[in-house]
XYZ file of C-alpha atoms in Angstrom:
520
model
C -4.364 -3.736 -31.465
C -1.567 -5.842 -30.078
C -2.733 -9.258 -31.310
C -0.201 -11.315 -29.377
C -1.272 -10.019 -25.973
C -4.999 -10.572 -26.350
C -6.080 -14.027 -25.241
C -2.675 -15.644 -25.614
C -0.995 -15.617 -22.205
C -1.551 -15.254 -18.479
C 0.320 -11.966 -18.263
C -0.290 -8.675 -16.518
C -0.545 -6.437 -19.583
C -3.189 -8.742 -21.107
C -5.618 -7.535 -18.439
C -5.559 -4.048 -19.959
C -5.426 -5.131 -23.603
C -8.384 -7.482 -23.091
C -10.371 -4.620 -21.569
C -9.500 -2.434 -24.556
C -10.714 -5.109 -26.971
C -13.903 -5.808 -25.009
C -14.965 -2.219 -24.344
C -12.652 0.214 -26.156
C -14.843 3.318 -25.779
C -15.512 2.924 -22.071
C -13.891 5.619 -19.908
C -10.846 4.036 -18.311
C -9.336 6.965 -16.408
C -10.665 10.329 -15.237
C -8.220 12.759 -13.656
C -8.616 16.476 -13.037
C -11.252 16.915 -15.710
C -9.502 14.824 -18.368
C -10.827 11.446 -19.510
C -9.222 8.613 -21.470
C -10.948 5.563 -22.928
C -9.649 2.023 -22.581
C -8.514 2.126 -26.213
C -6.579 5.341 -25.552
C -4.938 4.065 -22.357
C -3.941 0.831 -24.075
C -2.458 2.821 -26.945
C -0.448 4.928 -24.508
C 0.885 1.853 -22.711
C 2.068 0.424 -26.031
C 3.735 3.743 -26.856
C 5.432 3.738 -23.461
C 6.662 0.201 -24.102
C 8.118 1.367 -27.425
C 9.827 4.339 -25.732
C 11.360 2.051 -23.109
C 12.490 -0.394 -25.801
C 14.245 2.494 -27.584
C 16.087 3.139 -24.301
C 17.275 -0.489 -24.342
C 14.954 -1.784 -21.639
C 14.835 -5.553 -21.945
C 13.172 -8.478 -20.241
C 14.008 -8.522 -16.523
C 15.099 -4.856 -16.367
C 13.474 -2.689 -13.713
C 11.606 0.575 -14.350
C 10.826 2.643 -11.251
C 7.874 5.034 -10.939
C 8.015 7.704 -8.203
C 5.177 10.214 -8.176
C 1.926 11.050 -6.432
C -1.382 9.642 -7.705
C -1.847 10.294 -11.418
C -3.121 8.349 -14.463
C 0.351 7.508 -15.766
C 0.555 4.993 -12.922
C -1.675 2.624 -14.901
C 0.362 3.163 -18.064
C 3.572 2.209 -16.278
C 2.150 -0.835 -14.493
C 0.723 -2.297 -17.693
C 3.204 -0.857 -20.202
C 6.454 -1.989 -18.583
C 5.272 -5.588 -18.505
C 4.818 -5.630 -22.296
C 8.618 -5.804 -22.522
C 8.882 -8.485 -19.846
C 10.438 -5.768 -17.677
C 9.506 -5.180 -14.035
C 7.625 -2.120 -12.765
C 8.719 -0.733 -9.387
C 6.322 1.849 -7.893
C 7.830 3.802 -4.996
C 6.225 5.455 -1.990
C 5.560 9.068 -3.005
C 5.820 10.111 0.661
C 9.448 9.026 0.831
C 12.347 11.424 1.097
C 15.335 10.887 -1.191
C 17.146 8.757 1.418
C 14.253 6.276 1.505
C 14.100 6.186 -2.281
C 17.840 5.585 -2.649
C 17.687 2.643 -0.253
C 14.985 1.035 -2.388
C 16.564 1.941 -5.724
C 19.903 0.514 -4.632
C 18.203 -2.835 -4.090
C 16.455 -3.092 -7.463
C 18.914 -1.060 -9.591
C 16.415 0.236 -12.166
C 17.498 1.198 -15.659
C 14.801 3.888 -15.993
C 13.209 6.324 -13.526
C 9.823 7.910 -14.239
C 9.396 10.870 -11.881
C 6.946 13.572 -10.887
C 8.093 17.172 -10.440
C 8.597 16.901 -6.665
C 10.684 13.764 -7.083
C 12.791 15.338 -9.851
C 13.577 18.180 -7.463
C 14.565 15.810 -4.647
C 16.960 13.905 -6.895
C 18.370 16.933 -8.766
C 21.691 16.897 -6.938
C 22.246 13.141 -7.085
C 22.942 12.384 -10.729
C 26.229 10.591 -10.094
C 24.731 8.465 -7.317
C 21.880 7.424 -9.596
C 24.300 6.520 -12.365
C 26.289 4.418 -9.903
C 23.256 2.214 -9.200
C 22.522 1.757 -12.882
C 19.968 4.453 -13.722
C 20.492 5.253 -17.395
C 17.562 7.599 -18.134
C 14.965 9.722 -16.352
C 11.574 10.487 -17.844
C 9.840 13.493 -16.324
C 6.064 13.373 -15.983
C 5.903 17.171 -15.737
C 7.408 19.887 -17.907
C 10.229 21.343 -15.805
C 12.263 24.190 -17.331
C 16.007 23.922 -16.897
C 16.251 20.138 -16.636
C 17.728 17.819 -19.230
C 15.355 14.970 -18.472
C 13.299 13.654 -21.330
C 9.611 14.551 -21.263
C 7.359 11.553 -20.707
C 4.486 13.159 -22.623
C 6.621 14.175 -25.592
C 8.270 10.776 -25.744
C 4.889 9.028 -25.961
C 3.576 11.503 -28.525
C 6.552 10.865 -30.817
C 6.554 7.066 -30.454
C 4.711 4.451 -32.468
C 2.905 1.743 -30.443
C 4.890 -1.400 -29.734
C 3.977 -3.969 -32.381
C 4.533 -7.183 -30.421
C 5.149 -7.793 -26.716
C 8.068 -9.761 -25.349
C 7.160 -13.349 -24.542
C 6.776 -14.069 -20.819
C 5.612 -16.956 -18.678
C 3.267 -16.840 -15.707
C 6.290 -17.333 -13.434
C 8.211 -14.318 -14.718
C 8.350 -11.278 -12.381
C 6.189 -8.282 -13.345
C 6.120 -6.062 -10.278
C 8.153 -5.235 -7.183
C 6.282 -3.681 -4.249
C 8.225 -2.304 -1.307
C 7.205 -3.123 2.225
C 8.791 -2.348 5.576
C 9.784 -5.058 8.034
C 10.445 -4.826 11.730
C 14.129 -4.155 11.078
C 13.265 -0.875 9.375
C 14.689 -1.907 6.015
C 12.224 -1.749 3.140
C 12.150 -4.983 1.168
C 11.083 -5.448 -2.422
C 8.402 -8.125 -2.688
C 8.479 -9.626 -6.175
C 5.175 -10.580 -7.844
C 4.825 -12.640 -11.003
C 2.495 -12.269 -13.977
C 0.581 -15.363 -12.911
C 0.281 -14.300 -9.285
C -1.024 -10.857 -10.205
C -3.547 -12.309 -12.640
C -4.711 -14.727 -9.934
C -5.035 -11.797 -7.526
C -7.123 -9.873 -10.039
C -9.505 -12.750 -10.688
C -9.901 -13.790 -7.051
C -10.438 -10.270 -5.752
C -12.864 -9.405 -8.548
C -14.995 -12.379 -7.493
C -14.617 -12.031 -3.724
C -15.222 -8.276 -3.660
C -18.168 -8.554 -6.030
C -16.774 -6.107 -8.595
C -18.909 -5.283 -11.641
C -18.173 -4.162 -15.179
C -20.187 -0.995 -14.587
C -17.988 -0.016 -11.619
C -16.883 3.591 -11.292
C -14.173 3.506 -8.661
C -12.548 6.395 -6.822
C -8.837 6.169 -5.973
C -7.554 8.456 -3.228
C -5.313 6.065 -1.300
C -1.720 5.988 -2.591
C -1.608 3.964 -5.790
C 1.950 2.790 -5.066
C 0.686 0.359 -2.455
C -2.635 0.726 -0.700
C -4.769 0.739 -3.842
C -2.632 -1.441 -6.088
C -4.547 -4.578 -5.205
C -7.600 -2.785 -6.620
C -6.152 -1.180 -9.748
C -5.521 -4.530 -11.407
C -8.797 -6.358 -10.556
C -10.839 -3.253 -11.357
C -9.133 -3.024 -14.726
C -9.946 -6.695 -15.243
C -13.678 -5.870 -14.944
C -13.234 -2.745 -17.117
C -14.095 -0.280 -14.371
C -13.678 3.478 -14.743
C -10.812 4.709 -12.537
C -11.416 8.200 -11.118
C -8.128 9.314 -9.573
C -7.591 11.956 -6.894
C -4.044 13.257 -6.284
C -4.516 12.880 -2.539
C -7.140 12.295 0.119
C -9.492 15.081 1.135
C -12.587 13.951 3.038
C -14.952 16.645 1.752
C -13.441 16.359 -1.719
C -14.135 12.615 -1.751
C -17.845 13.175 -1.152
C -17.930 15.805 -3.902
C -16.181 13.424 -6.309
C -18.601 10.606 -5.455
C -21.550 12.832 -6.330
C -19.961 14.368 -9.441
C -18.741 11.118 -11.008
C -21.506 8.811 -9.778
C -18.941 6.674 -7.973
C -20.044 3.125 -7.182
C -16.974 1.937 -5.241
C -13.934 3.107 -3.351
C -11.274 1.502 -1.176
C -10.228 2.936 2.180
C -8.823 2.186 5.616
C -10.807 2.573 8.861
C -9.045 5.793 9.851
C -10.086 7.442 6.599
C -13.626 6.114 6.890
C -13.886 7.808 10.281
C -12.759 11.115 8.769
C -15.228 10.731 5.922
C -18.050 9.941 8.298
C -17.396 13.171 10.193
C -18.247 15.239 7.103
C -20.665 12.897 5.324
C -23.704 14.489 3.666
C -27.061 13.980 5.328
C -28.186 11.959 2.333
C -25.570 9.527 1.049
C -25.055 9.448 -2.748
C -27.339 6.800 -4.211
C -24.649 5.570 -6.634
C -22.314 4.341 -3.877
C -22.943 0.612 -3.536
C -19.608 -0.794 -2.275
C -16.818 0.240 0.095
C -13.848 -2.081 0.532
C -11.235 -1.653 3.238
C -8.162 -3.261 4.785
C -4.749 -2.415 6.332
C -5.808 -2.072 9.992
C -8.420 -3.475 12.380
C -11.916 -2.058 12.026
C -13.331 -0.905 15.394
C -16.762 -2.452 15.961
C -18.352 0.896 16.971
C -17.108 2.464 13.745
C -18.446 -0.226 11.418
C -21.717 -0.178 13.348
C -22.064 3.558 12.739
C -21.061 3.196 9.089
C -23.730 0.563 8.520
C -26.327 2.826 10.127
C -25.302 5.951 8.222
C -24.876 4.184 4.849
C -27.615 1.541 4.892
C -27.646 1.042 1.105
C -23.866 0.585 0.821
C -22.151 -2.787 1.190
C -18.883 -3.120 3.091
C -16.290 -5.780 2.281
C -13.129 -6.186 4.321
C -10.063 -8.112 3.269
C -6.892 -9.022 5.112
C -3.590 -9.338 3.347
C -0.095 -7.933 3.067
C 2.287 -6.827 0.362
C 3.731 -10.333 0.124
C 0.329 -11.925 -0.588
C -2.259 -9.377 -1.486
C -5.358 -11.204 -0.319
C -5.730 -13.829 2.412
C -9.199 -13.468 3.962
C -12.425 -11.663 3.116
C -15.389 -10.553 5.223
C -18.420 -10.172 3.002
C -21.215 -7.631 3.271
C -23.652 -9.833 5.222
C -20.917 -10.939 7.631
C -20.364 -7.383 8.851
C -23.537 -7.726 10.887
C -23.085 -11.347 11.956
C -19.307 -11.436 12.421
C -18.098 -7.994 13.563
C -14.574 -8.035 14.941
C -13.306 -10.671 12.518
C -11.426 -10.236 9.234
C -13.430 -12.940 7.509
C -12.779 -16.371 6.079
C -9.991 -17.545 3.767
C -10.324 -16.223 0.226
C -10.607 -18.499 -2.792
C -7.538 -20.717 -2.887
C -6.153 -19.436 0.434
C -5.069 -21.737 3.254
C -4.442 -20.635 6.850
C -2.943 -22.324 9.835
C -2.394 -21.062 13.366
C 0.732 -22.322 15.119
C 1.515 -22.084 18.806
C 4.875 -21.145 20.362
C 6.061 -24.735 19.942
C 5.420 -24.637 16.205
C 2.538 -27.085 16.485
C -1.042 -26.320 15.385
C -2.878 -24.289 18.017
C -6.031 -25.694 19.561
C -9.355 -24.349 18.301
C -9.845 -20.680 19.252
C -6.323 -20.501 20.757
C -4.179 -17.568 19.739
C -1.096 -18.337 17.695
C 1.006 -17.039 14.823
C -0.745 -16.931 11.443
C 0.751 -18.747 8.461
C -0.796 -18.446 5.013
C -0.481 -20.063 1.598
C -2.324 -18.457 -1.310
C -2.346 -18.283 -5.125
C -1.460 -14.607 -4.742
C 1.825 -15.316 -2.940
C 4.886 -13.290 -3.843
C 7.914 -14.972 -5.394
C 10.346 -13.745 -2.732
C 12.184 -10.572 -1.789
C 14.177 -9.175 -4.689
C 17.777 -10.433 -4.628
C 17.409 -11.433 -0.978
C 17.039 -15.202 -0.604
C 18.126 -15.173 3.041
C 15.339 -12.821 4.134
C 12.884 -14.735 1.964
C 13.847 -17.969 3.724
C 13.117 -16.364 7.096
C 9.426 -15.976 6.255
C 8.840 -18.807 3.744
C 8.814 -22.550 4.322
C 7.261 -25.233 2.086
C 5.105 -22.640 0.366
C 3.778 -21.218 3.637
C 4.467 -17.655 4.704
C 4.988 -16.572 8.278
C 2.841 -13.436 8.386
C 4.130 -11.976 11.646
C 0.523 -11.561 12.814
C -1.148 -13.438 15.650
C -4.774 -14.434 15.952
C -7.189 -17.341 16.080
C -9.948 -19.008 14.087
C -13.363 -18.859 15.716
C -15.813 -21.754 15.736
C -17.195 -20.761 12.332
C -13.811 -20.573 10.606
C -13.460 -16.779 10.691
C -10.094 -15.239 11.462
C -9.747 -12.890 14.424
C -6.568 -10.804 14.571
C -5.076 -10.308 18.015
C -1.960 -8.341 17.213
C 1.416 -8.570 15.522
C 4.609 -10.280 16.450
C 6.492 -7.573 14.606
C 6.877 -4.261 16.372
C 5.811 -2.129 13.451
C 3.103 0.461 13.978
C 0.077 0.819 11.689
C -1.038 4.430 11.959
C -3.792 5.555 9.625
C -3.253 2.482 7.471
C 0.461 3.103 6.839
C 3.463 1.406 8.400
C 5.782 3.190 10.818
C 9.041 1.570 11.888
C 9.873 2.391 15.540
C 13.633 2.232 14.977
C 13.528 4.942 12.315
C 11.632 7.329 14.580
C 13.901 6.488 17.495
C 16.969 7.305 15.413
C 15.539 10.743 14.658
C 14.750 11.342 18.319
C 18.176 10.307 19.523
C 19.790 12.728 17.082
C 18.278 15.530 19.174
C 21.138 16.956 21.277
C 19.091 16.864 24.496
C 17.744 13.296 24.196
C 19.737 10.401 25.628
C 17.415 7.470 24.928
C 14.137 6.945 23.130
C 11.586 4.234 22.487
C 8.641 4.428 20.115
C 5.509 2.292 20.304
C 2.044 2.215 18.779
C -0.788 2.949 21.198
C -4.386 1.995 20.270
C -6.198 5.093 19.072
C -9.808 5.552 17.971
C -8.800 7.854 15.125
C -5.457 6.523 13.856
C -5.861 2.839 14.686
C -2.488 3.169 16.373
C -0.881 6.478 17.314
C 2.890 6.929 17.363
C 3.990 7.604 20.946
C 7.573 8.473 21.857
C 9.040 7.839 25.305
C 12.269 9.801 25.799
C 14.935 10.157 28.460
C 16.656 13.546 28.427
C 20.291 14.186 29.233
C 20.936 15.018 32.872
C 19.825 18.556 33.608
C 18.306 19.067 30.141
C 14.892 20.619 29.583
C 12.675 20.229 26.531
C 8.998 20.442 25.708
C 6.773 18.078 23.758
C 6.162 20.774 21.146
C 9.895 21.251 20.605
C 10.576 17.526 20.211
C 7.701 17.024 17.761
C 8.829 20.018 15.704
C 12.359 18.582 15.635
C 11.077 15.230 14.388
C 8.899 16.874 11.782
C 12.031 18.304 10.218
C 13.518 14.817 9.808
C 10.584 12.515 9.216
C 7.599 12.127 6.920
C 4.465 13.472 8.602
C 2.872 10.119 9.431
C 6.072 8.965 11.144
C 6.242 11.988 13.458
C 5.176 11.165 17.048
C 1.672 12.240 17.988
C 2.649 12.406 21.674
C 5.952 12.588 23.539
C 6.314 11.323 27.092
C 9.323 12.333 29.195
C 10.468 9.544 31.533
C 13.370 9.001 33.902
C 14.234 5.545 32.591
C 13.059 2.917 30.112
C 12.245 -0.703 31.060
C 14.661 -3.277 29.742
C 14.874 -7.001 29.136
C 17.198 -9.304 31.038
C 20.021 -8.639 28.575
C 19.654 -4.861 28.866
C 17.643 -4.237 25.685
C 14.897 -1.627 25.857
C 11.550 -3.450 25.997
C 9.039 -1.729 23.756
C 6.382 -4.242 24.751
C 6.738 -3.419 28.442
C 6.669 0.309 27.701
C 3.413 -0.126 25.822
C 1.906 -2.405 28.468
C 2.835 -0.031 31.289
C 1.262 2.908 29.482
C -1.952 0.994 28.776
C -2.202 -0.140 32.413
C -1.850 3.438 33.638
C -4.365 4.703 31.089
C -6.875 2.018 32.066
C -6.447 2.817 35.765
C -6.972 6.527 35.113
C -10.092 5.809 33.067
C -11.501 3.616 35.856
C -10.775 6.163 38.611
């Protein structure tokens, strides 16, 4: 056992090593029929740290992980930090262009890749070398490649004897998020901030040591705020490669799952195929990422009367801001709860002064879970941070009982099915169509997706195209969740006084027409 880690520092990897000391034989990870104990996972993380050290990874170096959900995710998150290096999980839905944009920002020394990601990067060896990638470890055995096998490397390594010394203020993790400009930014989180997140969320969500949690949301982002606190309480992580509604219910029954994390869109899909008798083991469902429709949570509470629901509101830059507990789902539907432990909120009006009670304004937050800034981007950091407060980009108000109600976002990003879609990226794909002159993309409220991606396009004079053709064209250029759900052909697009296309007016016009049609 790594003696220096256990009980000696507020550091990310100590969360796993402490769990291994406290309950070494408890199942830590279950994936596709294979199970590993906490002692075994901790051993593998120490072997990974030794492998990375042999590849000259040092304190402050970045190690990127790009693969779909799999147990090695935990090994990388906790193993990289043993060297004082920084883990960088990437969106496994990205295409190689998205990945390069992120990798160019953080310049990792090592890439750890799944088979699909190895294939996408096969032709770009020189470009990877140019941004500082020295080695690639392949998670899968792929004939014909020269990449080192992750599994073989760990099998041949001896566990790292002593971790590199770190402080609570040292960076441990970079999580990528998309802003309204369309450029993904790397939010840097420290050892201390991540440990604070784990402790606060474990308390606020009511996590237990006996937890058996099911992961089907992408581990690179949506479930990361649960991986660490659940490891803190020595939960068993049952990992699914991807979401499948019927498969989730089967996994809950098979593994006696007590908890899972979701987003409202997924909960709706699960409800549609829920068994008549809910599994008795399921005691807790947590969710975030998009507003919860009151009719949906009402139905969930009726269909799953013995299951508690806990909602939290946060963002990549500060992983937890508010929490709505189980009892408050019946008394405070439509809110996202009260400030979490240590969190402070303030609502500012357009003049920058505090908004009056129950008045809508922009939400600012200050929490112990705050990020340390965007990686190598102090200017962008300064745009959202001031005196320890972060400008969230969301608008809302505090009700008379101190519960936060979200009203919308100042940013023009779209949240569809719990994931972020940048309008400008979709518009660029649309405009590359030879028959499309102009395009605007907005999020329209949708009972299933939360927000559905709608495209409004102006064709070239005399051109003809169908919605099916345009969607198929976009599907060839964009990840599935970014592809428009509906395409509207219009003669012109509304503009602001300076001639800029007004997405807000497009959205408002569409909603007015839809409301009028519904009332007719």
